[in-house]
XYZ file of N, CA and C in Angstrom:
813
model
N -40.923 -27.499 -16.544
C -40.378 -27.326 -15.193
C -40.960 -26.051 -14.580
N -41.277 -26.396 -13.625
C -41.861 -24.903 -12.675
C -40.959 -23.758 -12.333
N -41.410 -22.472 -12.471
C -40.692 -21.479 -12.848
C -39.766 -21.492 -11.606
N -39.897 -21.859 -10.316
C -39.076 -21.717 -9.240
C -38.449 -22.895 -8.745
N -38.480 -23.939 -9.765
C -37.541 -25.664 -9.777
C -36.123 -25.441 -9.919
N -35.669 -24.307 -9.899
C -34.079 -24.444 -10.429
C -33.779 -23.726 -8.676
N -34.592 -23.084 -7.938
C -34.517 -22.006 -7.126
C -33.152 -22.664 -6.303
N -33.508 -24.246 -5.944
C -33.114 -24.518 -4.775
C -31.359 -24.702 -5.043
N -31.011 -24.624 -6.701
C -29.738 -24.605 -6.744
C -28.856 -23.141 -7.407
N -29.980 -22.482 -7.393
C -29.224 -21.057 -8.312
C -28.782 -20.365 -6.532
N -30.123 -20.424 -5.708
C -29.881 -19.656 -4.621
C -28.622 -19.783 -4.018
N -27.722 -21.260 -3.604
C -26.591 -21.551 -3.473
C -25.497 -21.425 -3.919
N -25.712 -21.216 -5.322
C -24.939 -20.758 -6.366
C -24.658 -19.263 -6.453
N -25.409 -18.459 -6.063
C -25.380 -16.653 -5.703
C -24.653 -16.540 -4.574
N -24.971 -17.773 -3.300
C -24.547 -17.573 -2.357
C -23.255 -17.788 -2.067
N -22.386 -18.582 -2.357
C -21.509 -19.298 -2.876
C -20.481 -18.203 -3.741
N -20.993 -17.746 -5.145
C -20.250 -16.875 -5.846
C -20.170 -15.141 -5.022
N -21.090 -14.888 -3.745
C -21.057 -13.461 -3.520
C -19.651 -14.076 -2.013
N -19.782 -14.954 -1.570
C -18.803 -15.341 -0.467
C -17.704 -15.995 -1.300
N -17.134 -16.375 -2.716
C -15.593 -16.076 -3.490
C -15.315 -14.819 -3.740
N -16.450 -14.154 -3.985
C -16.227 -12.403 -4.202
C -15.485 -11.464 -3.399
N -16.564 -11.653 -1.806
C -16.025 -11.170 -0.912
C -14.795 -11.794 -0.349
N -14.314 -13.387 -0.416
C -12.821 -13.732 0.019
C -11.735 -12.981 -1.046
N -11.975 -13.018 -2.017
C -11.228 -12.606 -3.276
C -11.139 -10.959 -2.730
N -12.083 -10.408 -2.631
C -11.795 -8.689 -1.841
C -10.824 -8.487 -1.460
N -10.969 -9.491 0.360
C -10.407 -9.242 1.362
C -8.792 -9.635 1.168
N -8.538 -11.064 0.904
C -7.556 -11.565 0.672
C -6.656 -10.956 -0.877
N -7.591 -10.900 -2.087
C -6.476 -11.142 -3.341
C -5.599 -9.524 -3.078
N -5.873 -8.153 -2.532
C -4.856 -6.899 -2.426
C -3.320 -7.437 -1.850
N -3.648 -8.647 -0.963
C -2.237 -8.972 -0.314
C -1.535 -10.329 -1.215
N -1.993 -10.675 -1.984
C -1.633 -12.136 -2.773
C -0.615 -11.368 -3.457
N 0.071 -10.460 -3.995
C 0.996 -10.054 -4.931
C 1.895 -9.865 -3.901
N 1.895 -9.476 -2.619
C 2.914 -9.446 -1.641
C 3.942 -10.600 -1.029
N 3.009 -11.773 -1.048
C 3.194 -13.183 -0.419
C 5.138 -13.691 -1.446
N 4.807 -13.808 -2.772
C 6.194 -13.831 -3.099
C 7.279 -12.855 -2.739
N 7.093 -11.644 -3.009
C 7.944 -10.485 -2.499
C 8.548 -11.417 -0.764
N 7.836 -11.294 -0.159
C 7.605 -11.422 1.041
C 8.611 -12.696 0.970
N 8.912 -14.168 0.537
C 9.141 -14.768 0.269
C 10.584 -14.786 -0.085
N 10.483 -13.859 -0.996
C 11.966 -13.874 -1.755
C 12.932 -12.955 -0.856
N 12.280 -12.445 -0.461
C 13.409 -11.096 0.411
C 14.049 -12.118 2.023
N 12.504 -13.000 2.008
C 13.891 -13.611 3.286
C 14.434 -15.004 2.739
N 14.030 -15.415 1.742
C 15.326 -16.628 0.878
C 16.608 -15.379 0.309
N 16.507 -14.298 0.047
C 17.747 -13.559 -0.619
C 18.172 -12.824 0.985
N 18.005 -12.324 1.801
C 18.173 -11.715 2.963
C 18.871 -10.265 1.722
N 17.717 -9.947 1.088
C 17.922 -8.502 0.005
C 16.715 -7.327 -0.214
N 16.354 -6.632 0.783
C 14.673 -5.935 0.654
C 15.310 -4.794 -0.385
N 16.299 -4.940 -1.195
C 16.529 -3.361 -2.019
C 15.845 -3.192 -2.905
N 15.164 -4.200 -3.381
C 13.625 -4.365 -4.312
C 12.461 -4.289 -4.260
N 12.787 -3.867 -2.989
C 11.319 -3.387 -2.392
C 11.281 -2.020 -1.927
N 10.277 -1.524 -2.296
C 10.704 0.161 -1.843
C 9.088 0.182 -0.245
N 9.844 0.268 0.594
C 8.580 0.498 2.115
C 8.074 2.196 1.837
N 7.768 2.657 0.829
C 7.194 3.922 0.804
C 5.887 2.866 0.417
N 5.815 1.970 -0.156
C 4.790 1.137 -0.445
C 4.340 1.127 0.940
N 4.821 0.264 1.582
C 4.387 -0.013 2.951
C 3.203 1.739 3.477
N 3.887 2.663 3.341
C 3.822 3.590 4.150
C 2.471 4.488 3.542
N 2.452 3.967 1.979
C 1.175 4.762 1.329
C -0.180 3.895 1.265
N 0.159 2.605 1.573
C -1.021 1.302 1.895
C -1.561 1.666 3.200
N -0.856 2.220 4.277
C -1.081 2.086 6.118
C -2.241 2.996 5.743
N -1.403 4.626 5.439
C -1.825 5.537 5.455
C -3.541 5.324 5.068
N -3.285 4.855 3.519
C -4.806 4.554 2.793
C -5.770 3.912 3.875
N -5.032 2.312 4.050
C -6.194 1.600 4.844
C -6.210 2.531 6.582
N -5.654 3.279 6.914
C -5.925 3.707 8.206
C -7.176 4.411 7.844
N -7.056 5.739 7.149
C -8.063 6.957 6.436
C -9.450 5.924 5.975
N -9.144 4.983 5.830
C -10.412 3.834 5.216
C -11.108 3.407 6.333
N -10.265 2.601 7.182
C -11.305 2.620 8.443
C -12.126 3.285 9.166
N -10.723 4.888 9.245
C -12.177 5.553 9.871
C -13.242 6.369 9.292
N -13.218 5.778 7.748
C -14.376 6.380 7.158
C -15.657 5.738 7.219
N -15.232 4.283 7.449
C -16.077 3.560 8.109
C -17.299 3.585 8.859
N -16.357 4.314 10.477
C -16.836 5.007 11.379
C -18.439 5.975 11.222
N -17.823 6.797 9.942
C -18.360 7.741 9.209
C -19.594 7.514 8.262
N -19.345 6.358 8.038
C -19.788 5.984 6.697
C -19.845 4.435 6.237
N -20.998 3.664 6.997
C -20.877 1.845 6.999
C -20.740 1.909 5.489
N -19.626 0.999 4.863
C -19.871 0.352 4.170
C -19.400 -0.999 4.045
N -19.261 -1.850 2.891
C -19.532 -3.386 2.931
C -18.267 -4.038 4.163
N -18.521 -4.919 4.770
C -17.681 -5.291 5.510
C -16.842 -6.063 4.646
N -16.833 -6.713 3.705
C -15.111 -6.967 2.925
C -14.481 -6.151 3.041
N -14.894 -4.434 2.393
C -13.621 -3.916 2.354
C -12.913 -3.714 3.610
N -13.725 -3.554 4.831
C -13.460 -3.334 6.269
C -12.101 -4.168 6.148
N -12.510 -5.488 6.150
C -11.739 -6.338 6.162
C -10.268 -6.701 5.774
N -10.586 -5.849 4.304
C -9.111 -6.224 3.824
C -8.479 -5.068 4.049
N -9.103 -3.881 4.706
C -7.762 -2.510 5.046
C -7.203 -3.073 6.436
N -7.824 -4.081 6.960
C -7.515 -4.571 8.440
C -5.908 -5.534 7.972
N -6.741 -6.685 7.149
C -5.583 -7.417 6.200
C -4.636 -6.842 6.319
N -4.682 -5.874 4.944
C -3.819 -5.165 4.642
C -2.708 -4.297 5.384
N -3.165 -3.580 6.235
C -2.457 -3.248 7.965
C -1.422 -4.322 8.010
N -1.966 -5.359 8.098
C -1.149 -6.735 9.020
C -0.005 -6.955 8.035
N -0.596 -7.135 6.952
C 1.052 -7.629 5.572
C 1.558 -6.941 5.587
N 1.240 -5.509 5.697
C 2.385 -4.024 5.050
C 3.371 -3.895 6.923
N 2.648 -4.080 8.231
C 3.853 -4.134 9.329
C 4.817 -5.812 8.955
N 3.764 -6.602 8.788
C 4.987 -7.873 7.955
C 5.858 -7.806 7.326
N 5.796 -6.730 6.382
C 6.761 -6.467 5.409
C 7.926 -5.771 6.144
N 7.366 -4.222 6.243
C 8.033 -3.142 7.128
C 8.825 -3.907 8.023
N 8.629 -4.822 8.926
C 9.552 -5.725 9.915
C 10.558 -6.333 9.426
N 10.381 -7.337 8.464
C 11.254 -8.299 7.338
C 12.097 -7.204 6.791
N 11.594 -6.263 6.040
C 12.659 -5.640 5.452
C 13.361 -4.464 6.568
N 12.584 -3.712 7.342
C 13.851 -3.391 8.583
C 14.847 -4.322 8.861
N 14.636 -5.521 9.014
C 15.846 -6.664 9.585
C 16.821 -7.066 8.909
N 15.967 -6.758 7.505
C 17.297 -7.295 6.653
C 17.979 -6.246 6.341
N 17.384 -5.162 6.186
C 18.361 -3.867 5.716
C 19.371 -3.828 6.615
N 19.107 -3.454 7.907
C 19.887 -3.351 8.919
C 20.928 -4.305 9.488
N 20.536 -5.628 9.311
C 21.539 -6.432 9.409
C 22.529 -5.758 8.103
N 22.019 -5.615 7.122
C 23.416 -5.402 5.717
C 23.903 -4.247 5.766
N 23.524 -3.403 6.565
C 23.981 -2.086 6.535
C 25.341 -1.853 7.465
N 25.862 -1.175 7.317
C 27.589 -0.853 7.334
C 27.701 0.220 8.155
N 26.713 1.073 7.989
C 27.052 1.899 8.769
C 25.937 1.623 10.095
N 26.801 1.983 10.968
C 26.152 1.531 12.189
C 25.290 2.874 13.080
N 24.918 3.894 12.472
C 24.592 5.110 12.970
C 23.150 4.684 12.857
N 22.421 4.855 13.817
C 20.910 4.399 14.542
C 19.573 5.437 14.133
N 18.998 5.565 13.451
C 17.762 6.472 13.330
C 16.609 5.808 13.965
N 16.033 6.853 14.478
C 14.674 6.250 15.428
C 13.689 7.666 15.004
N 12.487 6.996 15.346
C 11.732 8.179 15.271
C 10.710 8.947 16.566
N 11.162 7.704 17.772
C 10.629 8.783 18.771
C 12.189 8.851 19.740
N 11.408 9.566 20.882
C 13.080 9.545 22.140
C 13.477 8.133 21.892
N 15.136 8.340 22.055
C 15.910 6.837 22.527
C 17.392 7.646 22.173
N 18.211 7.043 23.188
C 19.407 7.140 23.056
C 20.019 6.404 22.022
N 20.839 7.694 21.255
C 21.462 7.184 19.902
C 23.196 7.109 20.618
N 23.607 6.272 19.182
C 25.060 6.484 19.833
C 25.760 5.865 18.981
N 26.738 7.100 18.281
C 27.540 6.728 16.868
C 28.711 6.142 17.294
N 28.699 4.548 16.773
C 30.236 3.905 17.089
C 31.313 4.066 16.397
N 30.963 5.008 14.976
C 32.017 5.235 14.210
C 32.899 6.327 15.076
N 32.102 7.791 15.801
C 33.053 8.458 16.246
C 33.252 8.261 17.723
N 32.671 7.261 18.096
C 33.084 7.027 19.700
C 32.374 8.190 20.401
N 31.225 8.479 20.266
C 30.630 9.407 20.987
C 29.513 9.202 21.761
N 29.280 9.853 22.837
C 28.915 9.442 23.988
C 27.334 9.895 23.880
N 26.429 8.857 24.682
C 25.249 8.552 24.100
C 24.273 9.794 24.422
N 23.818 10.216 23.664
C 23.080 11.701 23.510
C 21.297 11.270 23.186
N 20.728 11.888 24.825
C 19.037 11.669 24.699
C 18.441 13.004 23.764
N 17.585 12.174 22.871
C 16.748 13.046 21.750
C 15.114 13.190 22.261
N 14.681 14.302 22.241
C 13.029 13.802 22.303
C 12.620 13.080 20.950
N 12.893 13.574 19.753
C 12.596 13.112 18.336
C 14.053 13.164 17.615
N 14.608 12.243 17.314
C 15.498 11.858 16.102
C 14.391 11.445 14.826
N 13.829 12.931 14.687
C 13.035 13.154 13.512
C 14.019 14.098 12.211
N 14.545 13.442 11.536
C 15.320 14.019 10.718
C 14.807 13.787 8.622
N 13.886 14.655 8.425
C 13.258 14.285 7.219
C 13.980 13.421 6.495
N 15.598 13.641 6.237
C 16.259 12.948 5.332
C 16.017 11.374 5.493
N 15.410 10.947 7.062
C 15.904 9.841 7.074
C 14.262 9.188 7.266
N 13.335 9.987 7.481
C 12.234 9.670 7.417
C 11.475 7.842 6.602
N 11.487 7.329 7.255
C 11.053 5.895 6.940
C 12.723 5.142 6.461
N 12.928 6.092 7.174
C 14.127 5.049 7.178
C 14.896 4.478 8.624
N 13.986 4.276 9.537
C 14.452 3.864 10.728
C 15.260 2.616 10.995
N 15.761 2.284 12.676
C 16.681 1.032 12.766
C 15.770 0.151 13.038
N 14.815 0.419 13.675
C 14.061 -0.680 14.486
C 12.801 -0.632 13.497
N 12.122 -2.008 13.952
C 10.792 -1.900 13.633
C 10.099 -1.674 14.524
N 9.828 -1.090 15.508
C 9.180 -0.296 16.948
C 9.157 1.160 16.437
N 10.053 1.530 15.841
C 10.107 2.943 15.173
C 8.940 3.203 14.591
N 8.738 2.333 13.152
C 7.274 2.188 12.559
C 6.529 2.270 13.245
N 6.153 1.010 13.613
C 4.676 0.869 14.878
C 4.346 2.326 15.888
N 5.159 2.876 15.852
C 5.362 4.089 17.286
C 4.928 5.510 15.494
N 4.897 5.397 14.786
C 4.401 6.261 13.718
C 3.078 6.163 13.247
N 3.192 5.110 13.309
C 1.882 4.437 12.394
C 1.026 5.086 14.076
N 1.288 4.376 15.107
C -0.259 4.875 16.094
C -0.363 5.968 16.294
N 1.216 6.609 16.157
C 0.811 8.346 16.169
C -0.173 9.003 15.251
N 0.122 8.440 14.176
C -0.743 9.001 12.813
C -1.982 8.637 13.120
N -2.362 7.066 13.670
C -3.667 6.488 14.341
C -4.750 7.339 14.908
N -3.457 7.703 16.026
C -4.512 8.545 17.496
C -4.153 9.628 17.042
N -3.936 10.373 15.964
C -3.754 11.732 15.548
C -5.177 11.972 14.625
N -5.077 10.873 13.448
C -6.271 11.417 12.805
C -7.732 10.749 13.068
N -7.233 10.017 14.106
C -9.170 8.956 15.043
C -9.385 10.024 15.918
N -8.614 10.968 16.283
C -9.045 12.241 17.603
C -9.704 12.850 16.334
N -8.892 13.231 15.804
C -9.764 14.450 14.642
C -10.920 13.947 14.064
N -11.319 12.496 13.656
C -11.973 12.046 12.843
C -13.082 11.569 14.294
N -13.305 11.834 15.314
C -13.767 11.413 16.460
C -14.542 13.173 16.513
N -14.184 13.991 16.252
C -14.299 15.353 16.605
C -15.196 15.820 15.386
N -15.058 16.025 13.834
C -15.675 15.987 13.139
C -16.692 14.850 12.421
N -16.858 13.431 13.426
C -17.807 12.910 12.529
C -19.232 13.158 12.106
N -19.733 14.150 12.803
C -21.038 14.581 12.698
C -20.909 15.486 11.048
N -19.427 15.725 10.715
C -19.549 16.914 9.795
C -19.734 16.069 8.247
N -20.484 16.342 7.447
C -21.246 15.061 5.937
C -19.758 15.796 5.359
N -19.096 16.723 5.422
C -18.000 17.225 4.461
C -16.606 16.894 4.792
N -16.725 16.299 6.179
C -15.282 16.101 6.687
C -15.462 14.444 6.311
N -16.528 13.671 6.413
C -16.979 12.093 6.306
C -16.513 12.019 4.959
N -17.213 12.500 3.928
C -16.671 11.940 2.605
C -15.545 12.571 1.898
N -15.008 13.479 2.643
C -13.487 13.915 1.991
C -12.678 13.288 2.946
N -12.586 12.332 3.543
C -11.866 11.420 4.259
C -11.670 10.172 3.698
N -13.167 10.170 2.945
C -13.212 8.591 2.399
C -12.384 8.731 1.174
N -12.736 10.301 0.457
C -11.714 9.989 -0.940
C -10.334 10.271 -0.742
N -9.842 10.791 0.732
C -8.068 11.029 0.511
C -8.001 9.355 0.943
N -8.653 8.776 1.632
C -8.192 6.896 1.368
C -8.208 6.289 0.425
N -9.114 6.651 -0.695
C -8.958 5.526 -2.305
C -8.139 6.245 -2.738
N -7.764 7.884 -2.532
C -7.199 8.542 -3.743
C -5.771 8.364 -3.058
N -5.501 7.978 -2.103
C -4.082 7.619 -1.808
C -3.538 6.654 -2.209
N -4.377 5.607 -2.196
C -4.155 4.073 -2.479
C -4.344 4.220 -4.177
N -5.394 4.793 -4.828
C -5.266 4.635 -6.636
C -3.816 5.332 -6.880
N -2.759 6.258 -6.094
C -2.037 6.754 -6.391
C -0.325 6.262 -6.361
N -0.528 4.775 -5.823
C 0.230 3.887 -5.695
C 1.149 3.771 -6.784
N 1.003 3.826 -7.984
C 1.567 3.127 -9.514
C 1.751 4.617 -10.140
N 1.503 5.692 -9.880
C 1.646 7.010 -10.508
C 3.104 6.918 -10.285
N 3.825 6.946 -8.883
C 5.430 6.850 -8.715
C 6.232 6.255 -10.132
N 5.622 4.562 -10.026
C 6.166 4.119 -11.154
C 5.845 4.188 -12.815
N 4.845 4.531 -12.969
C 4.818 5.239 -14.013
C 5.204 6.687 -14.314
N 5.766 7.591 -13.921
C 6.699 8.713 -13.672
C 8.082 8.217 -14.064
N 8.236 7.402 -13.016
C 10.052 6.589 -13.124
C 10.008 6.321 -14.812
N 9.193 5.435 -14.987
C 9.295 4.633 -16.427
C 9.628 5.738 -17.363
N 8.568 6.979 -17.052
C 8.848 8.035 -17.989
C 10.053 8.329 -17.790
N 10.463 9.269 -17.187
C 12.169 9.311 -16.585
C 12.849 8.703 -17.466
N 12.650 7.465 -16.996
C 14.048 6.295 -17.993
C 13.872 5.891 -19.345
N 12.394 6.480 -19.913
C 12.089 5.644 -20.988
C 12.818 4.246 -21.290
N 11.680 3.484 -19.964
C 12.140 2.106 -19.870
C 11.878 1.644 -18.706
N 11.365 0.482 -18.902
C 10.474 -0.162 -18.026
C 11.435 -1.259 -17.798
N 12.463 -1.779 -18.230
C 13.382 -2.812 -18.018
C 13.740 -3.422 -16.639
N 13.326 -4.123 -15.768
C 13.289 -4.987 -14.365
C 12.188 -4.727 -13.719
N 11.372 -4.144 -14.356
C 9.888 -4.128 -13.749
C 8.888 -5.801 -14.684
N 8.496 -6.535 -13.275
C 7.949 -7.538 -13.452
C 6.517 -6.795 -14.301
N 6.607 -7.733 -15.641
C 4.845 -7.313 -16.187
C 4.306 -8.694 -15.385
N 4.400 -9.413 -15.347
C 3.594 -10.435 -14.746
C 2.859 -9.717 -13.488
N 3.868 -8.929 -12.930
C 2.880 -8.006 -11.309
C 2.686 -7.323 -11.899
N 2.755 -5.891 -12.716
C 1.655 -5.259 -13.252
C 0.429 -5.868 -13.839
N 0.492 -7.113 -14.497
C -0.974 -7.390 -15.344
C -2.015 -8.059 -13.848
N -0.978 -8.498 -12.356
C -1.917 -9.023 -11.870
C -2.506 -7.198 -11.218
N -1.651 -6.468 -10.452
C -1.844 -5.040 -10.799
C -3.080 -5.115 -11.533
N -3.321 -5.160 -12.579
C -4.377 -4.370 -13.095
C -5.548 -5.671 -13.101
N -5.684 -6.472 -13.410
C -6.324 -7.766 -12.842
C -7.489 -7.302 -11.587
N -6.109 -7.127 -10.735
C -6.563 -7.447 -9.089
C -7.685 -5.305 -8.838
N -6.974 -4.675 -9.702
C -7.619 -3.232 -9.558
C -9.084 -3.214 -10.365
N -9.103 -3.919 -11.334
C -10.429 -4.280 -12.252
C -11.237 -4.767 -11.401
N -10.893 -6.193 -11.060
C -11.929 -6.799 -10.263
C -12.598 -5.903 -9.184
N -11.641 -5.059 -8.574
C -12.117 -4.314 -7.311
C -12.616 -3.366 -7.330
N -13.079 -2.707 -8.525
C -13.509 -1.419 -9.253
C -14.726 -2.187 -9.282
N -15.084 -3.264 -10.354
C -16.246 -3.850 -10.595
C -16.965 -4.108 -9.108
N -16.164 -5.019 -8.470
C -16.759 -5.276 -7.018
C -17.119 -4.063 -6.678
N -16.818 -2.406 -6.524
C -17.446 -1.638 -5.990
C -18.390 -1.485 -6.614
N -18.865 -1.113 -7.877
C -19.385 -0.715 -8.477
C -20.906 -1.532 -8.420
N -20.745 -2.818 -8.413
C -21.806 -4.065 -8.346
C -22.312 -3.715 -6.768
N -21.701 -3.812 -5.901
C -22.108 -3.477 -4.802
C -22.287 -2.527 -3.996
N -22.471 -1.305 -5.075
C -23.093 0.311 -4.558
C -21.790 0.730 -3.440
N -20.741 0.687 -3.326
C -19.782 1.337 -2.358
C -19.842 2.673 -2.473
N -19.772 3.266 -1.890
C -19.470 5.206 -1.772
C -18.416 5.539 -3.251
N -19.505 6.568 -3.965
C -18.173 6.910 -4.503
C -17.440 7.062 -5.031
N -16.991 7.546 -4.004
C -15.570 7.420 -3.798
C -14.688 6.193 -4.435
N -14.935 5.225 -3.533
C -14.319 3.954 -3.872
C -14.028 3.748 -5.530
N -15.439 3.677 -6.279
C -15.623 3.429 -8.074
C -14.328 4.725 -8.711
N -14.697 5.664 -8.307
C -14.445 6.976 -9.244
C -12.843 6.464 -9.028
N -12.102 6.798 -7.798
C -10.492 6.242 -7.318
C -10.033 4.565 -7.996
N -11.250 3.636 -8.086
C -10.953 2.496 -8.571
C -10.615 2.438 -10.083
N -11.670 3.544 -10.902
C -11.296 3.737 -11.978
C -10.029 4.509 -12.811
N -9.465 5.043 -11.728
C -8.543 5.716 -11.837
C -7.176 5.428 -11.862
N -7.292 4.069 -10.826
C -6.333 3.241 -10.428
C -5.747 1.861 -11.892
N -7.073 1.428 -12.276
C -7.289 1.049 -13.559
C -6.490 1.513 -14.649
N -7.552 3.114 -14.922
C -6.165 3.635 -15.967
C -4.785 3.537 -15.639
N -4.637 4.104 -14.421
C -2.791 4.111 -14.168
C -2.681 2.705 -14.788
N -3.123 1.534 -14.161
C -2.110 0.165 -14.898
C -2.128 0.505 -16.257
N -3.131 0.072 -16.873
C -2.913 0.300 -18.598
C -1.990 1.238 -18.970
N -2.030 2.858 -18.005
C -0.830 3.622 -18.646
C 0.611 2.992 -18.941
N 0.802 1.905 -17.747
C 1.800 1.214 -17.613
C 2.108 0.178 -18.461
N 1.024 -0.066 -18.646
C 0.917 -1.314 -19.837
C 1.187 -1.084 -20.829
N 0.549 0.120 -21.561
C 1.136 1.078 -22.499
C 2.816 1.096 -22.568
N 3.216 1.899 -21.636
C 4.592 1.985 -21.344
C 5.360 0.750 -21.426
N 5.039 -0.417 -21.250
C 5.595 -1.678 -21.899
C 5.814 -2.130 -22.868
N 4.631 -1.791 -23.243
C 4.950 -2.147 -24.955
C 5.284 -1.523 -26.012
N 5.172 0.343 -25.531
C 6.414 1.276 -26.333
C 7.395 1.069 -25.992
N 8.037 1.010 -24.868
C 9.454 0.673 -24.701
C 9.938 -0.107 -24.867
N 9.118 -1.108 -24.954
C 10.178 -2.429 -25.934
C 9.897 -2.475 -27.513
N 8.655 -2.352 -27.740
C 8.796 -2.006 -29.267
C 9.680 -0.879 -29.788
N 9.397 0.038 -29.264
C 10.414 1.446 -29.720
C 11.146 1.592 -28.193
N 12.750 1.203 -28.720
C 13.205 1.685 -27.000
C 13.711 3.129 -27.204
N 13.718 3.892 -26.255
C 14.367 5.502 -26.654
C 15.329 5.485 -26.325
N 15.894 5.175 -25.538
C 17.700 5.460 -25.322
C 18.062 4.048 -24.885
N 19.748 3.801 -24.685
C 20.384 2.871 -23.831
C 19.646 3.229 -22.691
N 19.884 1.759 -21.947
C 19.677 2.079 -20.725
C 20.758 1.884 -19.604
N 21.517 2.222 -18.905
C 22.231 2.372 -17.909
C 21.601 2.045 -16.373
N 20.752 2.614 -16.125
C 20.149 2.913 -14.705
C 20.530 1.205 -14.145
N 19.588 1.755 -12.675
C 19.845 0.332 -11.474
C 18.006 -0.170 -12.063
N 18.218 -1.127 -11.866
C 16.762 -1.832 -12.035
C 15.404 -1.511 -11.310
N 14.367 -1.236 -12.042
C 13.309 -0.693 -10.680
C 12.884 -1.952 -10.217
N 12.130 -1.790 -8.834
C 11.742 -2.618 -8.347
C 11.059 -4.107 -8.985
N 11.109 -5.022 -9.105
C 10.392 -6.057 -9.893
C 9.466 -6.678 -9.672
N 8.749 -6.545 -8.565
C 7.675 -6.960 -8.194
C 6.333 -6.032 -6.996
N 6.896 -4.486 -7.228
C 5.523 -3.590 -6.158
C 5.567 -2.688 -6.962
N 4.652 -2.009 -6.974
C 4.584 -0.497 -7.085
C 5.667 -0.056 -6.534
N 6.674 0.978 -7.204
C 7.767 1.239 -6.555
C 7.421 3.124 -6.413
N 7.930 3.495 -5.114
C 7.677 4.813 -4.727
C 9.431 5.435 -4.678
């Protein structure tokens, strides 16, 4: 057979496996969300979900885009911090609605101006410029609250990142506070685990896809020359699962104490 007789079906076959690659990119970061997502409005219960998730994904994929700007690289990943944007206000919405419907107390947090007004003491409605109160920070009534944070943070760091893009030191220390925010996702819950010595209501089925879905995307950078940034944070992200993985299987082989506590989250990275 002639050395270039196979050409006309390998070429399709590259082509083919680099376009599952890149869908698998864009799409598989949000596939562990889709049940969460699911179950919280069949239970009308988001207390299993912790939105600091939400809030350390925005952050990442915002800082990602505009490194972009800075710094072309492959348009999958473009893609899935865009994705990603879209599921984490999906979420943030769903679980504002449900919290708030279950919540008891009827006292209103917002995070820009709006008239608040406590019905417990009958008090008369008082204009805020910011009902910015750290304690309550991501913990707003509305989901307009979010959205009105998230573009602040937007048009806060696209002015700055609009102002220094000429600078090669401000470009790639932008790109690594975006992977190194996002590899830093699972550090929360591996901390907790330590804490409790005990991993008990944490789904391993979402950690192993967790580390699954962080492998593949390490390799994908790595195969396809990404900045970096991206590999070094991907590898990092990697270890954290296994640390966790680790932590599974000492704590159930050797457990260290009773456990008492409330259950951690069972299906995200919990913050």
């Amino acid at each position: 057979m002639e050395p270039g007789g196979l050409e006309w079906l390998l070429v399709p076959m590259q082509q083919l496996v680099s376009w599952g690659a890149a869908g698998a990119m864009v799409f598989g970061g949000v596939v562990p969300y889709i049940p969460q997502y699911r179950d919280i409005r069949r239970t009308q219960n988001a207390e299993g979900f912790s939105t600091y998730v939400c809030l350390v994904l925005l952050v990442a994929n915002i800082l990602r885009i505009l490194f972009w700007f800075g710094r072309r690289f492959e348009s999958p990943l473009l893609w899935q911090s865009i994705i990603m944007i879209i599921t984490m206000l999906l979420m943030l919405k769903l679980c504002t609605e449900v919290r708030v419907s279950n919540e008891l107390n009827v006292k209103r947090r917002s995070f820009a101006a709006a008239d608040s007004k406590d019905e417990e003491i009958k008090a008369p409605p008082k204009r805020s410029y910011l009902d910015f109160d750290l304690n309550y920070f991501w913990h707003w009534s509305k989901f307009t609250d979010y959205v009105q944070c998230v573009l602040t943070f937007t048009g806060v760091t696209g002015y700055i990142t609009y102002l220094w893009l000429d600078s090669f030191l401000f470009v790639e220390t932008l790109g690594f506070l975006a992977v190194f925010t996002e590899a830093m996702l699972g550090v929360p819950q591996l901390y907790r685990n330590y804490q409790n010595r005990s991993t008990e209501g944490m789904s391993i089925k979402m950690v192993l896809m967790w580390s699954s879905g962080d492998t593949f995307k390490t390799v994908y950078f790595i195969l396809n020359q990404a900045p970096f940034q991206f590999s070094i944070c991907g590898l990092l992200q990697v270890f954290v699962d296994i640390a966790i993985l680790l932590q599974v299987y000492l704590y159930s082989h050797y457990p260290q104490k009773p456990v008492s506590h409330t259950a951690h989250p069972a299906s995200t990275k919990a913050l």
